[in-house]
């Protein structure tokens, strides 16, 4: 079966037999894709990328190495040729620079477990310490199929100081429980799909889960496929320690000055910090304004025993601010129906009475903060289950045991700097 390749300058259809690539193994060349660190603002490692160099083209071997129709022995052979050539080049690097090598889990586990290790050990004698090696793993099939063997394999390689990264994260269908059990050193999060800010909040939900997992298992977040400035900012804001992408520096056949982006990243970091400070100031200002409004409103209006007239009257005051109001006790049980804005009119949703919301992230933490500080607070952005909109919730202590929740509309947030 022929293999279609892509010209560097334009799309052309060529077909090569996998055996041709092996027979021309001198043309299989490693390229090195820099990985930058947030804390040092310099290159801390390189990912090895395979290229097939012809007279007129530089052909990326990524698709070739992921092609399931090509016999495994051919793929393994190309992987080995690429790795050995990369390590030959890497001998000249500083001894604290990491080397990321990509391996398909299915291919890796079908080999003798000593095969890859023996190649790495050969270059250990030439100055490439094994604790500089990161095996970046991708998986074609569900991890369930060979989880125990993979777990054993990772544990064995770790005894030599080799680090493990899990690649292709950033999608909702990742099995976080299994990834957590494998406890990789690095989680690689693909930002390719984040081409516009419209996907931001979908990613926020995924990122929250991944960042919590990373904290739990002591893993580092590496954001890849950074092609735009806002993606770099997104990675920085979401706890990324390592960054990679053409926006920063493209893969090349030679190593570059480790400090090539030091001043640029320092400047970007300053811009991001300035923006976040401004955003935090806006959040603080709007929170204080809501607190003042609620305190003043409570001084002028009696909290009715049933609370429904109280919420209905408050809804008219917050008509252009909120779209849902309700009251919960400190255990999260809803004490009132929802007062909900539908088609510009406020309606009463009795079905929500007595529902419990203590299972929601941060709910009890927010209750305790309000109980302690005697002040209301503004939530992070999240997607509302019922409307699908991106919202924030302002919560406020009405009594020692009962709390108001006002869900702020997307339109209100959109009109104010720093709230989205």
Short mmCIF file of C-alpha atoms in Angstrom, two decimals:
data_model
loop_
_atom_site.label_atom_id
_atom_site.label_comp_id
_atom_site.label_asym_id
_atom_site.label_seq_id
_atom_site.Cartn_x
_atom_site.Cartn_y
_atom_site.Cartn_z
CA UNK A 1 0.00 0.00 0.00
CA UNK A 2 1.37 3.41 -0.93
CA UNK A 3 1.82 6.24 1.60
CA UNK A 4 0.68 9.74 0.72
CA UNK A 5 3.08 12.53 1.61
CA UNK A 6 2.78 16.26 1.75
CA UNK A 7 5.04 18.75 0.03
CA UNK A 8 6.54 21.48 2.17
CA UNK A 9 5.51 24.17 -0.33
CA UNK A 10 2.24 22.87 -1.76
CA UNK A 11 -0.04 19.87 -1.68
CA UNK A 12 1.06 17.12 -4.05
CA UNK A 13 0.06 13.48 -4.19
CA UNK A 14 2.99 11.12 -3.97
CA UNK A 15 2.94 7.50 -3.03
CA UNK A 16 5.77 5.66 -1.35
CA UNK A 17 5.92 2.13 -0.11
CA UNK A 18 6.89 1.90 3.57
CA UNK A 19 9.79 -0.28 2.50
CA UNK A 20 11.07 2.59 0.36
CA UNK A 21 11.35 4.78 3.44
CA UNK A 22 13.34 2.08 5.23
CA UNK A 23 15.59 1.54 2.25
CA UNK A 24 16.31 5.26 2.18
CA UNK A 25 16.85 5.43 5.94
CA UNK A 26 19.62 8.02 5.48
CA UNK A 27 16.85 10.43 4.60
CA UNK A 28 15.02 9.83 7.90
CA UNK A 29 16.07 12.79 10.00
CA UNK A 30 15.21 14.04 13.48
CA UNK A 31 13.86 17.55 13.91
CA UNK A 32 13.74 19.12 17.35
CA UNK A 33 10.64 20.97 18.58
CA UNK A 34 11.53 23.31 21.49
CA UNK A 35 9.59 23.20 24.76
CA UNK A 36 9.71 26.39 26.87
CA UNK A 37 9.22 26.74 30.60
CA UNK A 38 7.05 29.32 32.34
CA UNK A 39 9.32 29.64 35.36
CA UNK A 40 12.64 30.05 33.51
CA UNK A 41 11.39 31.58 30.23
CA UNK A 42 13.82 29.39 28.33
CA UNK A 43 14.00 26.07 26.48
CA UNK A 44 13.94 23.13 28.88
CA UNK A 45 13.60 20.35 26.35
CA UNK A 46 13.02 19.22 22.79
CA UNK A 47 10.46 16.85 21.30
CA UNK A 48 11.90 14.62 18.58
CA UNK A 49 9.95 14.98 15.32
CA UNK A 50 10.54 12.65 12.36
CA UNK A 51 11.12 14.01 8.86
CA UNK A 52 11.86 12.25 5.59
CA UNK A 53 14.13 14.57 3.61
CA UNK A 54 14.12 14.40 -0.16
CA UNK A 55 15.64 16.73 -2.70
CA UNK A 56 12.46 18.79 -2.93
CA UNK A 57 10.51 18.03 0.21
CA UNK A 58 10.63 17.78 3.98
CA UNK A 59 7.99 15.18 4.77
CA UNK A 60 6.57 14.95 8.29
CA UNK A 61 6.52 11.31 9.39
CA UNK A 62 3.84 11.80 12.05
CA UNK A 63 1.03 10.47 9.84
CA UNK A 64 3.23 7.63 8.63
CA UNK A 65 4.02 6.53 12.20
CA UNK A 66 0.31 6.67 13.10
CA UNK A 67 -0.83 4.66 10.07
CA UNK A 68 -2.41 1.41 11.30
CA UNK A 69 -2.21 -0.15 7.84
CA UNK A 70 1.60 -0.19 7.91
CA UNK A 71 3.18 -3.33 9.44
CA UNK A 72 4.37 -2.82 13.02
CA UNK A 73 7.91 -3.96 12.24
CA UNK A 74 8.28 -1.13 9.71
CA UNK A 75 6.95 1.45 12.16
CA UNK A 76 9.19 0.19 14.95
CA UNK A 77 12.20 0.27 12.68
CA UNK A 78 11.57 3.88 11.64
CA UNK A 79 11.05 4.82 15.29
CA UNK A 80 14.38 3.23 16.22
CA UNK A 81 16.29 4.88 13.36
CA UNK A 82 14.81 8.26 14.29
CA UNK A 83 15.59 7.82 17.98
CA UNK A 84 19.21 6.82 17.47
CA UNK A 85 19.85 9.73 15.14
CA UNK A 86 18.20 12.11 17.59
CA UNK A 87 20.31 10.85 20.49
CA UNK A 88 23.47 11.21 18.39
CA UNK A 89 22.60 14.87 17.97
CA UNK A 90 21.54 15.25 21.60
CA UNK A 91 24.98 14.34 22.91
CA UNK A 92 26.03 17.94 22.27
CA UNK A 93 23.18 19.41 24.35
CA UNK A 94 23.48 20.74 27.89
CA UNK A 95 23.01 17.98 30.43
CA UNK A 96 19.82 19.49 31.90
CA UNK A 97 17.86 19.61 28.62
CA UNK A 98 15.04 17.06 28.41
CA UNK A 99 14.50 14.84 25.36
CA UNK A 100 10.88 13.93 24.54
CA UNK A 101 10.43 10.84 22.39
CA UNK A 102 7.01 9.82 21.04
CA UNK A 103 5.82 6.25 21.27
CA UNK A 104 2.52 4.67 20.37
CA UNK A 105 1.45 2.58 23.36
CA UNK A 106 0.16 -0.31 21.25
CA UNK A 107 3.46 -0.62 19.39
CA UNK A 108 5.50 -0.13 22.54
CA UNK A 109 3.78 -2.87 24.49
CA UNK A 110 4.05 -5.33 21.61
CA UNK A 111 7.83 -5.04 21.75
CA UNK A 112 10.20 -6.64 24.19
CA UNK A 113 10.13 -4.31 27.20
CA UNK A 114 13.94 -4.14 27.11
CA UNK A 115 14.13 -3.05 23.46
CA UNK A 116 13.67 0.70 23.92
CA UNK A 117 15.57 0.66 27.19
CA UNK A 118 18.63 -0.92 25.55
CA UNK A 119 18.79 1.88 22.97
CA UNK A 120 18.58 4.51 25.69
CA UNK A 121 21.20 2.78 27.83
CA UNK A 122 23.63 2.77 24.91
CA UNK A 123 23.56 6.56 24.84
CA UNK A 124 23.62 6.84 28.61
CA UNK A 125 27.26 5.79 28.36
CA UNK A 126 27.81 8.75 26.02
CA UNK A 127 26.47 11.31 28.46
CA UNK A 128 22.68 11.28 28.04
CA UNK A 129 21.37 10.47 31.50
CA UNK A 130 18.15 8.45 31.54
CA UNK A 131 16.48 10.98 33.82
CA UNK A 132 16.57 13.42 30.89
CA UNK A 133 14.37 11.14 28.80
CA UNK A 134 10.60 11.65 28.59
CA UNK A 135 8.56 8.97 26.83
CA UNK A 136 5.49 10.71 25.45
CA UNK A 137 2.76 8.12 25.00
CA UNK A 138 -0.22 8.15 22.66
CA UNK A 139 -2.92 5.50 22.58
CA UNK A 140 -5.00 4.27 19.61
CA UNK A 141 -7.28 1.99 21.59
CA UNK A 142 -8.81 2.35 25.09
CA UNK A 143 -6.32 1.95 27.92
CA UNK A 144 -8.57 -0.73 29.45
CA UNK A 145 -7.32 -3.26 26.91
CA UNK A 146 -3.87 -3.53 28.48
CA UNK A 147 -3.94 -1.26 31.52
CA UNK A 148 -2.12 -3.65 33.87
CA UNK A 149 0.69 -4.30 31.42
CA UNK A 150 1.05 -0.58 30.67
CA UNK A 151 1.12 0.20 34.39
CA UNK A 152 3.85 -2.41 34.89
CA UNK A 153 5.81 -1.10 31.90
CA UNK A 154 5.70 2.50 33.17
CA UNK A 155 6.73 1.45 36.68
CA UNK A 156 9.68 -0.51 35.30
CA UNK A 157 10.97 2.37 33.16
CA UNK A 158 10.54 4.78 36.06
CA UNK A 159 13.03 2.77 38.12
CA UNK A 160 15.67 4.09 35.69
CA UNK A 161 14.59 7.72 36.19
CA UNK A 162 12.78 7.89 32.85
CA UNK A 163 9.77 10.21 32.88
CA UNK A 164 6.37 9.51 31.34
CA UNK A 165 4.07 11.94 29.54
CA UNK A 166 0.52 11.23 28.34
CA UNK A 167 -0.22 12.94 25.01
CA UNK A 168 -3.35 14.11 23.20
CA UNK A 169 -5.19 15.39 26.26
CA UNK A 170 -7.68 18.23 26.04
CA UNK A 171 -10.74 16.28 24.92
CA UNK A 172 -13.73 15.43 27.07
CA UNK A 173 -13.47 11.69 26.47
CA UNK A 174 -10.14 11.17 28.23
CA UNK A 175 -10.35 8.56 31.01
CA UNK A 176 -9.01 10.64 33.87
CA UNK A 177 -9.36 7.86 36.41
CA UNK A 178 -7.03 5.59 34.47
CA UNK A 179 -4.60 8.40 33.71
CA UNK A 180 -4.56 9.15 37.42
CA UNK A 181 -3.69 5.55 38.26
CA UNK A 182 -0.80 5.62 35.77
CA UNK A 183 0.38 8.84 37.43
CA UNK A 184 2.42 10.26 34.52
CA UNK A 185 4.97 12.96 35.21
CA UNK A 186 3.61 15.22 32.49
CA UNK A 187 0.13 15.78 31.02
CA UNK A 188 0.29 17.12 27.46
CA UNK A 189 -2.77 19.23 26.61
CA UNK A 190 -3.51 19.92 22.96
CA UNK A 191 -4.73 23.45 22.24
CA UNK A 192 -5.25 22.82 18.54
CA UNK A 193 -9.02 22.92 18.92
CA UNK A 194 -8.82 26.21 20.79
CA UNK A 195 -8.68 28.35 17.66
CA UNK A 196 -11.10 30.95 18.93
CA UNK A 197 -12.14 32.27 22.29
CA UNK A 198 -15.62 30.79 21.71
CA UNK A 199 -14.27 27.42 22.90
CA UNK A 200 -12.66 28.92 25.99
CA UNK A 201 -15.27 27.93 28.55
CA UNK A 202 -15.64 24.39 27.22
CA UNK A 203 -11.90 24.03 27.70
CA UNK A 204 -12.13 25.60 31.15
CA UNK A 205 -14.28 22.72 32.30
CA UNK A 206 -11.86 20.15 30.85
CA UNK A 207 -8.88 22.08 32.21
CA UNK A 208 -10.36 22.20 35.67
CA UNK A 209 -10.51 18.39 35.76
CA UNK A 210 -7.02 18.01 34.30
CA UNK A 211 -5.48 20.59 36.62
CA UNK A 212 -7.06 18.94 39.66
CA UNK A 213 -5.73 15.59 38.47
CA UNK A 214 -2.27 17.07 37.90
CA UNK A 215 -2.20 18.50 41.43
CA UNK A 216 -3.34 15.21 42.92
CA UNK A 217 -0.68 13.09 41.20
CA UNK A 218 2.07 15.73 41.15
CA UNK A 219 2.16 16.03 37.35
CA UNK A 220 3.24 19.01 35.24
CA UNK A 221 0.99 20.51 32.53
CA UNK A 222 2.51 20.94 29.06
CA UNK A 223 0.37 22.89 26.58
CA UNK A 224 1.10 22.10 22.94
CA UNK A 225 -0.01 23.38 19.54
CA UNK A 226 0.18 26.99 20.68
CA UNK A 227 -0.29 28.95 17.44
CA UNK A 228 -1.63 32.26 18.72
CA UNK A 229 -0.99 34.75 21.50
CA UNK A 230 -4.27 34.11 23.30
CA UNK A 231 -3.49 30.38 23.43
CA UNK A 232 -0.25 31.16 25.24
CA UNK A 233 -2.18 33.35 27.66
CA UNK A 234 -4.73 30.57 28.13
CA UNK A 235 -1.94 28.09 28.92
CA UNK A 236 -0.31 30.50 31.38
CA UNK A 237 -3.60 31.28 33.13
CA UNK A 238 -4.48 27.60 33.47
CA UNK A 239 -1.38 26.44 35.26
CA UNK A 240 0.80 25.39 32.33
CA UNK A 241 4.45 25.11 33.26
CA UNK A 242 5.64 24.06 29.80
CA UNK A 243 4.66 25.50 26.40
CA UNK A 244 5.19 24.34 22.82
CA UNK A 245 3.97 25.51 19.43
CA UNK A 246 4.86 27.26 16.19
CA UNK A 247 3.90 30.60 17.74
CA UNK A 248 6.89 30.21 20.04
CA UNK A 249 9.37 28.42 17.77
CA UNK A 250 9.07 25.86 15.00
CA UNK A 251 10.80 22.50 14.95
CA UNK A 252 14.20 22.57 13.28
CA UNK A 253 17.13 20.35 12.44
CA UNK A 254 19.45 22.17 14.86
CA UNK A 255 19.26 23.24 18.50
CA UNK A 256 18.71 26.94 19.13
CA UNK A 257 19.84 29.33 21.84
CA UNK A 258 17.96 28.30 24.98
CA UNK A 259 17.31 31.94 25.85
CA UNK A 260 16.02 32.86 22.39
CA UNK A 261 12.60 33.89 23.77
CA UNK A 262 13.64 34.93 27.26
CA UNK A 263 12.84 38.62 26.81
CA UNK A 264 9.69 37.97 24.78
CA UNK A 265 8.29 35.52 27.34
CA UNK A 266 9.19 37.88 30.17
CA UNK A 267 7.31 40.67 28.39
CA UNK A 268 4.32 38.40 27.68
CA UNK A 269 4.27 37.27 31.29
CA UNK A 270 4.15 40.91 32.40
CA UNK A 271 1.25 41.58 30.00
CA UNK A 272 -0.64 38.55 31.29
CA UNK A 273 -0.08 39.56 34.91
CA UNK A 274 -1.27 43.11 34.19
CA UNK A 275 -4.41 41.79 32.49
CA UNK A 276 -5.17 39.38 35.35
CA UNK A 277 -4.67 42.12 37.95
CA UNK A 278 -7.11 44.32 36.06
CA UNK A 279 -9.56 41.45 35.83
CA UNK A 280 -9.24 40.66 39.55
CA UNK A 281 -9.77 44.34 40.33
CA UNK A 282 -12.96 44.31 38.25
CA UNK A 283 -14.18 41.18 40.04
CA UNK A 284 -13.43 42.75 43.41
CA UNK A 285 -15.20 45.98 42.47
CA UNK A 286 -18.35 44.28 41.19
CA UNK A 287 -18.45 41.96 44.22
CA UNK A 288 -18.22 44.91 46.59
CA UNK A 289 -20.95 46.71 44.65
CA UNK A 290 -23.24 43.68 44.91
CA UNK A 291 -22.55 43.46 48.64
CA UNK A 292 -23.42 47.11 49.12
CA UNK A 293 -26.60 46.73 47.04
CA UNK A 294 -27.76 43.68 49.01
CA UNK A 295 -26.95 45.21 52.39
CA UNK A 296 -28.87 48.35 51.49
CA UNK A 297 -31.78 46.32 50.10
CA UNK A 298 -32.04 44.21 53.26
CA UNK A 299 -32.08 47.33 55.41
CA UNK A 300 -35.08 48.64 53.47
CA UNK A 301 -36.99 45.42 52.83
CA UNK A 302 -38.29 42.84 55.25
CA UNK A 303 -37.24 39.23 54.57
CA UNK A 304 -40.65 37.60 54.34
CA UNK A 305 -41.21 34.30 56.06
CA UNK A 306 -41.92 32.47 52.80
CA UNK A 307 -39.11 34.32 50.97
CA UNK A 308 -41.00 34.14 47.65
CA UNK A 309 -42.37 37.73 47.79
CA UNK A 310 -38.90 38.86 48.86
CA UNK A 311 -37.25 37.17 45.84
CA UNK A 312 -39.95 38.38 43.45
CA UNK A 313 -39.43 41.98 44.49
CA UNK A 314 -35.63 41.58 44.34
CA UNK A 315 -35.93 40.13 40.84
CA UNK A 316 -37.40 43.38 39.53
CA UNK A 317 -34.43 45.27 41.00
CA UNK A 318 -31.98 42.87 39.32
CA UNK A 319 -33.95 42.63 36.08
CA UNK A 320 -30.99 43.55 33.86
CA UNK A 321 -28.43 41.73 35.99
CA UNK A 322 -29.66 38.25 36.93
CA UNK A 323 -31.90 35.62 35.37
CA UNK A 324 -32.38 33.27 38.34
CA UNK A 325 -32.76 33.77 42.10
CA UNK A 326 -33.17 31.23 44.89
CA UNK A 327 -32.29 30.63 48.54
CA UNK A 328 -30.50 27.64 50.08
CA UNK A 329 -29.66 26.69 53.63
CA UNK A 330 -26.08 26.02 54.72
CA UNK A 331 -26.36 22.31 53.78
CA UNK A 332 -27.33 23.16 50.21
CA UNK A 333 -31.06 22.39 50.40
CA UNK A 334 -33.09 24.86 48.38
CA UNK A 335 -35.56 26.71 50.59
CA UNK A 336 -37.46 28.43 47.79
CA UNK A 337 -38.58 27.80 44.24
CA UNK A 338 -36.48 29.37 41.51
CA UNK A 339 -37.52 32.82 40.44
CA UNK A 340 -36.52 32.50 36.80
CA UNK A 341 -36.52 34.97 33.91
CA UNK A 342 -38.08 33.47 30.78
CA UNK A 343 -38.93 35.46 27.66
CA UNK A 344 -38.37 38.71 29.60
CA UNK A 345 -40.85 37.68 32.31
CA UNK A 346 -40.13 36.35 35.80
CA UNK A 347 -41.75 32.98 36.54
CA UNK A 348 -41.78 30.69 39.57
CA UNK A 349 -40.26 27.18 39.20
CA UNK A 350 -41.67 25.18 42.13
CA UNK A 351 -39.96 21.94 41.07
CA UNK A 352 -36.64 23.21 42.43
CA UNK A 353 -37.87 23.53 46.02
CA UNK A 354 -35.89 21.24 48.41
CA UNK A 355 -33.29 20.21 45.81
CA UNK A 356 -29.79 19.84 47.19
CA UNK A 357 -26.73 21.51 45.62
CA UNK A 358 -23.97 20.56 48.07
CA UNK A 359 -22.45 18.27 45.43
CA UNK A 360 -21.48 21.22 43.24
CA UNK A 361 -17.79 22.19 43.18
CA UNK A 362 -16.99 24.96 45.68
CA UNK A 363 -20.53 25.07 47.09
CA UNK A 364 -19.70 24.21 50.70
CA UNK A 365 -16.42 26.11 50.51
CA UNK A 366 -18.32 29.25 49.48
CA UNK A 367 -20.85 28.74 52.27
CA UNK A 368 -18.06 28.56 54.85
CA UNK A 369 -16.36 31.64 53.41
CA UNK A 370 -19.59 33.63 53.59
CA UNK A 371 -20.28 32.39 57.11
CA UNK A 372 -16.81 33.47 58.19
CA UNK A 373 -16.57 36.80 56.32
CA UNK A 374 -20.24 37.81 56.59
CA UNK A 375 -20.03 38.98 52.96
CA UNK A 376 -21.19 37.78 49.58
CA UNK A 377 -18.91 36.49 46.85
CA UNK A 378 -18.77 35.99 43.09
CA UNK A 379 -18.17 32.56 41.58
CA UNK A 380 -15.82 31.60 38.76
CA UNK A 381 -17.21 31.33 35.24
CA UNK A 382 -19.06 28.12 34.52
CA UNK A 383 -21.66 26.74 32.09
CA UNK A 384 -25.22 26.74 33.37
CA UNK A 385 -26.83 23.28 33.15
CA UNK A 386 -30.29 24.51 32.18
CA UNK A 387 -29.51 27.35 29.75
CA UNK A 388 -26.08 26.29 28.46
CA UNK A 389 -24.85 29.88 28.90
CA UNK A 390 -21.60 30.98 30.48
CA UNK A 391 -22.48 32.61 33.81
CA UNK A 392 -21.31 33.59 37.26
CA UNK A 393 -23.27 33.32 40.50
CA UNK A 394 -23.33 35.94 43.25
CA UNK A 395 -24.11 34.41 46.64
CA UNK A 396 -24.91 36.40 49.78
CA UNK A 397 -25.58 35.49 53.45
CA UNK A 398 -29.14 36.48 54.36
CA UNK A 399 -29.04 34.97 57.85
CA UNK A 400 -26.64 32.77 59.79
CA UNK A 401 -28.02 29.70 58.02
CA UNK A 402 -29.63 30.86 54.77
CA UNK A 403 -28.02 32.21 51.62
CA UNK A 404 -29.20 34.00 48.50
CA UNK A 405 -27.95 32.86 45.07
CA UNK A 406 -28.30 35.15 42.05
CA UNK A 407 -27.22 33.75 38.68
CA UNK A 408 -25.89 36.61 36.55
CA UNK A 409 -26.78 36.67 32.87
CA UNK A 410 -24.21 36.34 30.09
CA UNK A 411 -25.33 39.71 28.65
CA UNK A 412 -24.56 41.42 31.95
CA UNK A 413 -21.11 39.81 32.14
CA UNK A 414 -20.37 40.61 28.49
CA UNK A 415 -21.02 44.32 28.99
CA UNK A 416 -18.43 44.60 31.76
CA UNK A 417 -14.67 44.36 31.46
CA UNK A 418 -13.02 41.49 33.24
CA UNK A 419 -16.12 39.42 33.97
CA UNK A 420 -15.70 37.00 31.04
#
